Short mmCIF file of C-alpha atoms and ligand atoms in Angstrom, two decimals:
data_model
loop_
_atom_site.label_atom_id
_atom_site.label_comp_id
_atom_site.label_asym_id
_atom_site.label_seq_id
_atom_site.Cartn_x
_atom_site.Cartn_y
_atom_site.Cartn_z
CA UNK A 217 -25.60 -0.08 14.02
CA UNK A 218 -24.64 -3.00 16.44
CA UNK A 219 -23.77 -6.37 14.12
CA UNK A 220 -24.33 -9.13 15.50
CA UNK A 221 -21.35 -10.90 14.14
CA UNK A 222 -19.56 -13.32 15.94
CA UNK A 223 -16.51 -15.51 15.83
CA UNK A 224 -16.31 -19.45 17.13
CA UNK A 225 -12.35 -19.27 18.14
CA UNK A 226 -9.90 -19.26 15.10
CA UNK A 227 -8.22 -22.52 15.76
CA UNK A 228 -9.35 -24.24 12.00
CA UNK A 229 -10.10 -23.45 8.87
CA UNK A 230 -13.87 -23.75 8.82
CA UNK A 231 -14.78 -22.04 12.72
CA UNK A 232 -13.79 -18.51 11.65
CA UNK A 233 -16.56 -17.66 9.05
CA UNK A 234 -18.77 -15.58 10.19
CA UNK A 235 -22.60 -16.54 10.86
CA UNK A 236 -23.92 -13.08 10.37
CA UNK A 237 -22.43 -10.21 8.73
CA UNK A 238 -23.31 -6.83 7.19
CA UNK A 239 -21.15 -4.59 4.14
CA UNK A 240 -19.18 -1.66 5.83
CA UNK A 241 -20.73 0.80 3.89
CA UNK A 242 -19.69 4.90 4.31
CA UNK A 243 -22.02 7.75 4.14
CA UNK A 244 -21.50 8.66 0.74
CA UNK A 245 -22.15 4.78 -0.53
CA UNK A 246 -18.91 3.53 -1.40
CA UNK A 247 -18.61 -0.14 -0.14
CA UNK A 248 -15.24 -0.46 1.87
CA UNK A 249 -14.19 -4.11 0.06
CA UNK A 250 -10.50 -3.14 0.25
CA UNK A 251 -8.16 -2.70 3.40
CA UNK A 252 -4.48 -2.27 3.57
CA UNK A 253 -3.06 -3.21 6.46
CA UNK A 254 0.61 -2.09 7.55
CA UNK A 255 2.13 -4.53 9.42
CA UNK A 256 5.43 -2.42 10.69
CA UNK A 257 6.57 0.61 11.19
CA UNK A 258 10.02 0.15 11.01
CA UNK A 259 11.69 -0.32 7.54
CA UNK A 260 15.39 -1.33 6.42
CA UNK A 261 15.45 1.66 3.63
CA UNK A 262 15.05 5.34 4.27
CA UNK A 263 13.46 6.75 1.27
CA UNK A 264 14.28 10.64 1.13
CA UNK A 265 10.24 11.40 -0.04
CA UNK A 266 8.82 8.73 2.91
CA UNK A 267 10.96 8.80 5.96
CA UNK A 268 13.68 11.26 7.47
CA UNK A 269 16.86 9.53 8.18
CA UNK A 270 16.34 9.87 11.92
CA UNK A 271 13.02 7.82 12.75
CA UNK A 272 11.64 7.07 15.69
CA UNK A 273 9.59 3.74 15.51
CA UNK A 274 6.93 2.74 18.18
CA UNK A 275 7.68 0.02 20.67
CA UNK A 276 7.21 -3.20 19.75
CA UNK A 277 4.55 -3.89 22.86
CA UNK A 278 2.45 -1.33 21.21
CA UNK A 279 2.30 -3.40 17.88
CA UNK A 280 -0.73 -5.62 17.25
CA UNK A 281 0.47 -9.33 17.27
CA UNK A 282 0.33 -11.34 14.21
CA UNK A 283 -2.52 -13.01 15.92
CA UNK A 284 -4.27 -10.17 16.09
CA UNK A 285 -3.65 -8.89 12.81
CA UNK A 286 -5.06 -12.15 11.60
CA UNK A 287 -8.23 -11.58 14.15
CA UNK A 288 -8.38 -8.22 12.46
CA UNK A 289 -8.11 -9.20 8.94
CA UNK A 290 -11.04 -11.59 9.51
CA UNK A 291 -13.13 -9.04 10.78
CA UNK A 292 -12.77 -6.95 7.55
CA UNK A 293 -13.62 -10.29 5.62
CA UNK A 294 -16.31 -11.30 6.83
CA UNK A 295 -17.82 -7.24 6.40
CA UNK A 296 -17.41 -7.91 2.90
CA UNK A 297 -13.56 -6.83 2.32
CA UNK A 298 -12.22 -9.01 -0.85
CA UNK A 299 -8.54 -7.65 -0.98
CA UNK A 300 -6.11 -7.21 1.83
CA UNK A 301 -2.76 -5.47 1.30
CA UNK A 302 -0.03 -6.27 3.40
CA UNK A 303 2.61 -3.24 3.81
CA UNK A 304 4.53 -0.67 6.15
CA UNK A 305 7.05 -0.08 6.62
CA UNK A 306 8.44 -2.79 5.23
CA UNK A 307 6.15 -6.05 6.26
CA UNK A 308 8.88 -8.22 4.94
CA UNK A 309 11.32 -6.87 7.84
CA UNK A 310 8.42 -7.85 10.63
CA UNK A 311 9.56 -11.29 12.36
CA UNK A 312 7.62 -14.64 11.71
CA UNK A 313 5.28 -12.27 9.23
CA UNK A 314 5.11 -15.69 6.92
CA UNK A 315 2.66 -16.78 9.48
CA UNK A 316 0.46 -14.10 8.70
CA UNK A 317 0.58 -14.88 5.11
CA UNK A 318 -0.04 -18.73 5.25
CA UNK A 319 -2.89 -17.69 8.10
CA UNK A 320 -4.88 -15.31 5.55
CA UNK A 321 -4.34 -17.71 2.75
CA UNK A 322 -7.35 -19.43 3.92
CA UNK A 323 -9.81 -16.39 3.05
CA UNK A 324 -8.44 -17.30 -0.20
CA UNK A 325 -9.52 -20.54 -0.30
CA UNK A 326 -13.13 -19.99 1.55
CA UNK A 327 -13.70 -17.76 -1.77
CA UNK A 328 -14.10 -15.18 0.74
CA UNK A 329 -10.83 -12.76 -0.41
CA UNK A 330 -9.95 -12.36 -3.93
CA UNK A 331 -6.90 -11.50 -3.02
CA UNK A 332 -4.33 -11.29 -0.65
CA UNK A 333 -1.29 -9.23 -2.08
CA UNK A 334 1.89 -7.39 -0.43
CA UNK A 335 3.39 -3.42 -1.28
CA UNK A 336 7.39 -4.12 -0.57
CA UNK A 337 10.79 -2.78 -1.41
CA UNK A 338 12.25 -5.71 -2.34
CA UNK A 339 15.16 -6.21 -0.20
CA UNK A 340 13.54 -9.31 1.36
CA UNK A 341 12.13 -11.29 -1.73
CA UNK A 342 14.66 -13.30 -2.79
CA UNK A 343 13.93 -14.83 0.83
CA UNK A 344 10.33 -15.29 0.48
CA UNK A 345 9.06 -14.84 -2.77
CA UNK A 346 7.59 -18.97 -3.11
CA UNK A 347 6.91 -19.19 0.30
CA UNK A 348 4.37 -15.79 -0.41
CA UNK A 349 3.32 -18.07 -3.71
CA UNK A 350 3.08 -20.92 -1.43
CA UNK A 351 0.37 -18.69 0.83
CA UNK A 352 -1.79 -17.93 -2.35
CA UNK A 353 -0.20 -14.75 -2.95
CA UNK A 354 -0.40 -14.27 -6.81
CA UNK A 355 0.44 -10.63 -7.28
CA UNK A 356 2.56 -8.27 -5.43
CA UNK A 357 4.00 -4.31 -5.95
CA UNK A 358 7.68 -3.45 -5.73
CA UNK A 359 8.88 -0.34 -5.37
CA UNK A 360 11.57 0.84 -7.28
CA UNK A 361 12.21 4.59 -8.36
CA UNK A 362 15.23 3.92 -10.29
CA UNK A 363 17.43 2.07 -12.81
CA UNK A 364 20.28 3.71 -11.70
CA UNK A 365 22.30 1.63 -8.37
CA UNK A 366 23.90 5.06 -7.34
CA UNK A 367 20.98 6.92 -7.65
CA UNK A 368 19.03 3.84 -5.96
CA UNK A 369 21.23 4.94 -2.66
CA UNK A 370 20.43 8.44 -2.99
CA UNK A 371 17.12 7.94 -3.06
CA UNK A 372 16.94 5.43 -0.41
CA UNK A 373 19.35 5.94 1.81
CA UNK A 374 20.15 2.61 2.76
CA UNK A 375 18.81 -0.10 0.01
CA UNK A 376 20.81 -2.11 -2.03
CA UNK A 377 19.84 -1.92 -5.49
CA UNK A 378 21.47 -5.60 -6.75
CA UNK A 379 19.73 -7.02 -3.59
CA UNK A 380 16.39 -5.61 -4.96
CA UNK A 381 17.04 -6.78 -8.03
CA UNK A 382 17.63 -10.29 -7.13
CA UNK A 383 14.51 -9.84 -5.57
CA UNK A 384 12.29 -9.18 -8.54
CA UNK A 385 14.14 -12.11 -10.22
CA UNK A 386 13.10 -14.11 -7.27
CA UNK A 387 9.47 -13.12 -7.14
CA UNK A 388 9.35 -14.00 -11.53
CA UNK A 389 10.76 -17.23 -11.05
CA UNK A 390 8.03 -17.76 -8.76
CA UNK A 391 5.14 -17.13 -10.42
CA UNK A 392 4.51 -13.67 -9.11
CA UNK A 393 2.86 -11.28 -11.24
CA UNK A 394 4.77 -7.76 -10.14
CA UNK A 395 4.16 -4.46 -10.56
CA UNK A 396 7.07 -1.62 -10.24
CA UNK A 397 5.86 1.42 -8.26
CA UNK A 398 7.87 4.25 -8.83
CA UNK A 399 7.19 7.67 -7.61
CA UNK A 400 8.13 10.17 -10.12
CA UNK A 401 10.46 12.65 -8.71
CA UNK A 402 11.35 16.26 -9.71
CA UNK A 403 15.03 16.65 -11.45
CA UNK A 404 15.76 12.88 -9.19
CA UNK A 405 14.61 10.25 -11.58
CA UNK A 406 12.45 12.18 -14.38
CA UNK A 407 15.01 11.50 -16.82
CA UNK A 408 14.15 7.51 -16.55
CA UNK A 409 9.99 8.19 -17.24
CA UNK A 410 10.90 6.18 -20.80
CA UNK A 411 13.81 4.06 -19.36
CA UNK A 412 11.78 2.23 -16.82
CA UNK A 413 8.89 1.92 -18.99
CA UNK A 414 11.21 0.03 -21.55
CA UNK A 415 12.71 -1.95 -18.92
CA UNK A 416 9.40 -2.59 -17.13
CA UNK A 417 7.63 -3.52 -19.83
CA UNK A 418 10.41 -5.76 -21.61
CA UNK A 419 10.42 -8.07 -18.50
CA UNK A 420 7.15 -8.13 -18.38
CA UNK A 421 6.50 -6.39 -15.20
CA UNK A 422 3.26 -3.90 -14.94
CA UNK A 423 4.46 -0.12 -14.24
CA UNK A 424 3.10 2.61 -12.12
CA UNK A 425 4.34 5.98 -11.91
CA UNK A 426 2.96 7.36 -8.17
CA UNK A 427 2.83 11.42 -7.62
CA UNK A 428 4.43 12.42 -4.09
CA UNK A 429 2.20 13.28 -1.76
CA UNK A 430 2.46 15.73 1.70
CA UNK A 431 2.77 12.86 4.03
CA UNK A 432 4.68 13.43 7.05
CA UNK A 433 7.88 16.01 7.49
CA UNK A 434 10.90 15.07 5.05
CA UNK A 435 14.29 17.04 5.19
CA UNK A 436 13.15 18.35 1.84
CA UNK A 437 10.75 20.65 0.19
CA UNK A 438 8.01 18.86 -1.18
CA UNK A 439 7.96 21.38 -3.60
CA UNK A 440 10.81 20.20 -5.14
CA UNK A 441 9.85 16.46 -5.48
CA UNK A 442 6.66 16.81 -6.81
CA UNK A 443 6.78 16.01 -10.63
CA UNK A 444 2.88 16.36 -12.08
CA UNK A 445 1.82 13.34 -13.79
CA UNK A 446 -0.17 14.57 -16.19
CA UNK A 447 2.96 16.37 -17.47
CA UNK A 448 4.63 12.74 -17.17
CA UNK A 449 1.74 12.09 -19.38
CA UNK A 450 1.88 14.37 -21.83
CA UNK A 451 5.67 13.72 -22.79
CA UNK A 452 5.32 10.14 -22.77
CA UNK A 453 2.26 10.48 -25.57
CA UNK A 454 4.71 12.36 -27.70
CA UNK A 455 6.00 9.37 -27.99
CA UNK A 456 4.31 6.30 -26.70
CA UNK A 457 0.32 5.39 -27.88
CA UNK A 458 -1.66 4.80 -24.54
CA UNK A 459 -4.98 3.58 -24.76
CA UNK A 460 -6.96 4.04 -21.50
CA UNK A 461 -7.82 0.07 -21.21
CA UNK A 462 -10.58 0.55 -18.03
CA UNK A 463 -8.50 -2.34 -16.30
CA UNK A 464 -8.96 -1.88 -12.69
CA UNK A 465 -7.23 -3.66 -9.67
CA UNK A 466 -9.63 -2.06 -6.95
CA UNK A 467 -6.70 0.16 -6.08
CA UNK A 468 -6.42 4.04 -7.25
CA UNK A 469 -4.33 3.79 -10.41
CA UNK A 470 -5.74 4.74 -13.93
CA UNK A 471 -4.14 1.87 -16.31
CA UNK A 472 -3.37 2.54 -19.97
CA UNK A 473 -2.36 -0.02 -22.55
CA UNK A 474 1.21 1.19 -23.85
CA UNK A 475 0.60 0.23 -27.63
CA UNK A 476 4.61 0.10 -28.46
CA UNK A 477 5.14 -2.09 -25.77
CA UNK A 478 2.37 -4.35 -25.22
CA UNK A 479 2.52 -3.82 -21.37
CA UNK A 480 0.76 -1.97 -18.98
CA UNK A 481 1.20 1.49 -17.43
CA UNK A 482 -0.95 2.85 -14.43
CA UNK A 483 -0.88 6.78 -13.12
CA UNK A 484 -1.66 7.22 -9.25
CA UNK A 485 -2.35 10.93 -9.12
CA UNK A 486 -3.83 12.56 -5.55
CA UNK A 487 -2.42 15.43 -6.33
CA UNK A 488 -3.65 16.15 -10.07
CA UNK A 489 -6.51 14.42 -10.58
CA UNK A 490 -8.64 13.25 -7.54
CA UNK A 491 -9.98 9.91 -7.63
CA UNK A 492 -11.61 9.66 -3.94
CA UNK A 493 -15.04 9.77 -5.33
CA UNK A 494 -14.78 5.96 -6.46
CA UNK A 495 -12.86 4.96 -3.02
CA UNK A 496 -12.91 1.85 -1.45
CA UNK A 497 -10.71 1.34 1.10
CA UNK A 498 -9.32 1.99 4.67
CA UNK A 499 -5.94 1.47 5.78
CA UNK A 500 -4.74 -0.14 9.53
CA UNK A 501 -1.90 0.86 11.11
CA UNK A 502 0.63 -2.00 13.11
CA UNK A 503 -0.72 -0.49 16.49
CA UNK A 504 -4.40 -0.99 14.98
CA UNK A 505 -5.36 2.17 14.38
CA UNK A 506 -7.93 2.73 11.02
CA UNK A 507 -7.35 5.72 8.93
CA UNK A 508 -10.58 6.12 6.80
CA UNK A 509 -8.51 8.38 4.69
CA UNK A 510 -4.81 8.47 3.79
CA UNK A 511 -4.88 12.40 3.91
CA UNK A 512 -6.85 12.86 6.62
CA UNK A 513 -6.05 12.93 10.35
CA UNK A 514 -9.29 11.06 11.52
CA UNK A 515 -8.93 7.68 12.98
CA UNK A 516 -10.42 5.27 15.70
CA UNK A 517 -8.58 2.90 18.14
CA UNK A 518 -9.34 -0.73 16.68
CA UNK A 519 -6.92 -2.14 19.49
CA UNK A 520 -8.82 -1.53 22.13
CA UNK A 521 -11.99 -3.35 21.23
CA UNK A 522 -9.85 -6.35 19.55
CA UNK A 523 -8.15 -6.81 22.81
CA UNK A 524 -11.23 -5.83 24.93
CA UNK A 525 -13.21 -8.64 24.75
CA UNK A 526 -12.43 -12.61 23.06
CA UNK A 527 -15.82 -12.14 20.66
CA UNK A 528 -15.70 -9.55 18.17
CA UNK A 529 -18.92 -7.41 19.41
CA UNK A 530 -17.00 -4.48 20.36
CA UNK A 531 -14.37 -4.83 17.39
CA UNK A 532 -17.53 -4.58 14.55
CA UNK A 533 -19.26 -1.85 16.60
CA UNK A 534 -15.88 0.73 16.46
CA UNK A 535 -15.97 -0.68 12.73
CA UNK A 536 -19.22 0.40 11.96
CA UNK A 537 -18.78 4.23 13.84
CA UNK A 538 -15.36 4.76 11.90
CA UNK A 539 -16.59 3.76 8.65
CA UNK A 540 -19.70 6.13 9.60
CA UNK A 541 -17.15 9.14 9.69
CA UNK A 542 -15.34 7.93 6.29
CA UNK A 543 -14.86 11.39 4.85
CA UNK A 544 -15.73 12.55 1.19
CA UNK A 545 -11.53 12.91 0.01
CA UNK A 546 -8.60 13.85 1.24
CA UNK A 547 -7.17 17.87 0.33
CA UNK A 548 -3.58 17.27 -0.64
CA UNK A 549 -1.83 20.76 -1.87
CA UNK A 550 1.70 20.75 -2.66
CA UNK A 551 3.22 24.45 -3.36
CA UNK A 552 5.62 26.89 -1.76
CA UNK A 553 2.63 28.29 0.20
CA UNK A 554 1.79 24.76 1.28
CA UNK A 555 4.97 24.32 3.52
CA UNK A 556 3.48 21.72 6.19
CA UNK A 557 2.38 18.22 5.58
CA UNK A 558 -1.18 16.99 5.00
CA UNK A 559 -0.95 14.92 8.00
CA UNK A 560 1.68 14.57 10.02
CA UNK A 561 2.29 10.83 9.41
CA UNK A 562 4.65 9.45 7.09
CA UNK A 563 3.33 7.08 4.76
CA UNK A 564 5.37 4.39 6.74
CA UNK A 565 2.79 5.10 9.16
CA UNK A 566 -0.35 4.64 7.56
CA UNK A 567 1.21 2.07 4.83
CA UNK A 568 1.00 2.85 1.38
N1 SAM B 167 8.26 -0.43 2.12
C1 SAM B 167 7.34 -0.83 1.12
C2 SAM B 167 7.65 -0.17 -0.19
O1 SAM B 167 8.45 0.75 -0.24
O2 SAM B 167 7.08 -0.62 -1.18
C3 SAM B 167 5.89 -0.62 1.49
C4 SAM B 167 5.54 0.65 2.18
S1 SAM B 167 5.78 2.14 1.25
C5 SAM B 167 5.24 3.33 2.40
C6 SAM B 167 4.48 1.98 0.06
C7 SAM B 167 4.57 2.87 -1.16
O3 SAM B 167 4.41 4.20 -0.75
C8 SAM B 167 5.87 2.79 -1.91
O4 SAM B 167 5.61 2.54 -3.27
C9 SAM B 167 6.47 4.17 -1.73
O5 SAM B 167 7.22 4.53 -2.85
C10 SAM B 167 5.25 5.01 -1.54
N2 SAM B 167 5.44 6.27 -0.82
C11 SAM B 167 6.05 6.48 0.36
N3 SAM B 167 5.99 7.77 0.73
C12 SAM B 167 5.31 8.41 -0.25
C13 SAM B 167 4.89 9.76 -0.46
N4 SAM B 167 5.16 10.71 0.41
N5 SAM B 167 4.20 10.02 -1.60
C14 SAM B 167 3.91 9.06 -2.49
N6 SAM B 167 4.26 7.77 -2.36
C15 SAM B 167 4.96 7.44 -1.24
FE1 SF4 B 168 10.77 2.06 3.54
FE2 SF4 B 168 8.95 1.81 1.65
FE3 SF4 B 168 9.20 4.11 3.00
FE4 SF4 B 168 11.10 3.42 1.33
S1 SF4 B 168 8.97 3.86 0.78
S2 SF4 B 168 11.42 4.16 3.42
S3 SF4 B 168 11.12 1.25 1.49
S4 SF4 B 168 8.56 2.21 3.83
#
């Protein structure tokens, strides 16, 4: 299908909204309303489960610019995508990448995104956390695997655990409603399931435990980092009440209400329980590239068309044949017999 969509140039406000424009749809009728978009490769941690401590990160000519990021991100919006996620890498490492914030803020103010909302690792928060408030930003994810600062190097490599801290701090004091990702980790942080939850939950910060998944080659066995959830489950009923509480962010996490607590806990699980069936999103890589799948290798060049033509013809066409070839769910395995990745991209890659 050819849409006939097209753009005045984005120089205000109003000329950018679209005077026709049609829902990406896939083939097995899940409406694509949600798009993360990774806005860098590089990153100033090295998580042991994401990243090997030798990277090599693209070139920066090969990186979309923030202006066409922003081109990009319009697109999606006016096909009917509310939420955009900005990640990596680390998007708070990319150079000038405020501008991309205060740009998309005005999707936010059309009505035309819900929301606009960033995955980071913290190190960089305490630098921008009210300027992100200032860009309509209202909820973001941290990452943070651990309570521990000597286990926080361990784990990644080069991060600072105080720093993130005085990160988090930053992004209360400003308004921002965050949510801890941690991935739980075989024999590496299992021991702090209840520990973060207390801590989480006393600050009043949502929690999400992630499962690892086969993305991209590690120094390690996979094997020995993934930790089921639904084990992580099981011990924390023996002594937590969770009451499945059907909240949904249009993301993939199952939330619970933690009845000792009062706060919420959410369980990302590719690897034990599926949840592509209800799947909404695509993901864009800094070099433009759309994954239709996290865990699959199938993707189409979106920098091309973007830089193509000045219109967006081309751009909504390769849209509409990649979101054609959206595929039913990813297979993530993890086991001794399973000893090569997925895909071979790391998560940095795709963005998480
Ligand atoms: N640098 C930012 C951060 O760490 O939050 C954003 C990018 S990072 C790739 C996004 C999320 O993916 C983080 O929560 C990280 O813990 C998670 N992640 C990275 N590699 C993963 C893997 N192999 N399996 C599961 N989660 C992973
Ligand atoms: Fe960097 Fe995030 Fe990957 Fe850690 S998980 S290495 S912080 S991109």
């Amino acid at each position: 299908m050819s849409v006939v969509t097209k753009f005045l140039p984005a120089t205000s406000e109003a000329v950018d909204a679209p005077i026709v424009s049609a829902p990406l749809v896939d083939p097995f009728r899940r409406a694509i309303t949600y798009v993360r978009v990774s806005v860098t490769d590089r990153c100033d941690m090295r998580c042991v489960y994401c990243m090997s401590e030798d990277m090599n990160f693209l070139p920066k000519r090969d990186l979309l610019s923030l202006e066409e990021l922003d081109r990009l991100c319009a697109a999606f919006v006016s096909r009917g995508v509310r939420k955009l996620r900005i990640t990596g890498g680390e998007p708070l490492v990319r150079r000038d990448i405020m501008w991309l914030f205060h740009a998309l803020g005005r999707h936010l103010r059309s009505g035309a995104l819900s929301e606009l909302t960033l995955t980071t690792n913290g190190s960089q928060l305490a630098r921008y956390a009210t300027e992100l408030a200032d860009a309509g930003v209202r909820r973001i994810n941290v990452s943070l695997d651990t309570l521990d600062p000597v286990k926080y190097k361990e784990i990644t490599r080069w991060g600072d655990y105080a720093q993130t801290l005085a990160g988090i701090d930053a992004a209360q004091a400003a308004g921002l409603s965050v949510k801890i990702n941690m991935v739980a980790l075989k024999g590496t942080n299992e021991d702090e399931i209840v520990s973060m939850l207390q801590w989480a939950h006393g600050r009043g910060l949502d929690l999400t435990f992630i499962e690892v998944m086969p993305l991209g080659a590690i120094e390690s066995e996979r094997a020995d980092q993934f930790l089921p959830l639904n084990l992580v489950e099981a011990r924390l009923r023996e002594q937590f009440t969770l009451r499945e509480n059907g909240y949904r962010t249009g993301g993939p996490a199952r939330y619970m209400q933690v009845a000792e607590t009062g706060g919420r806990l959410g369980f990302i699980t590719p690897l034990t329980h599926n949840f592509c069936e209800s799947c909404n999103r695509v993901r864009v890589t800094c070099t433009g590239t759309l994954y239709m799948c996290l865990g699959q290798d199938d993707a189409a060049d979106l920098r091309a068309p973007l830089r193509a033509s000045p219109d967006n013809e081309l751009l909504h066409d390769a849209l509409d044949a990649a979101i054609a070839r959206k595929p039913k769910g990813h297979d993530f395995i993890i086991g001794r017999d399973h000893a090569t990745p997925a895909v071979a991209r790391h998560m940095s890659v795709t963005g998480g």
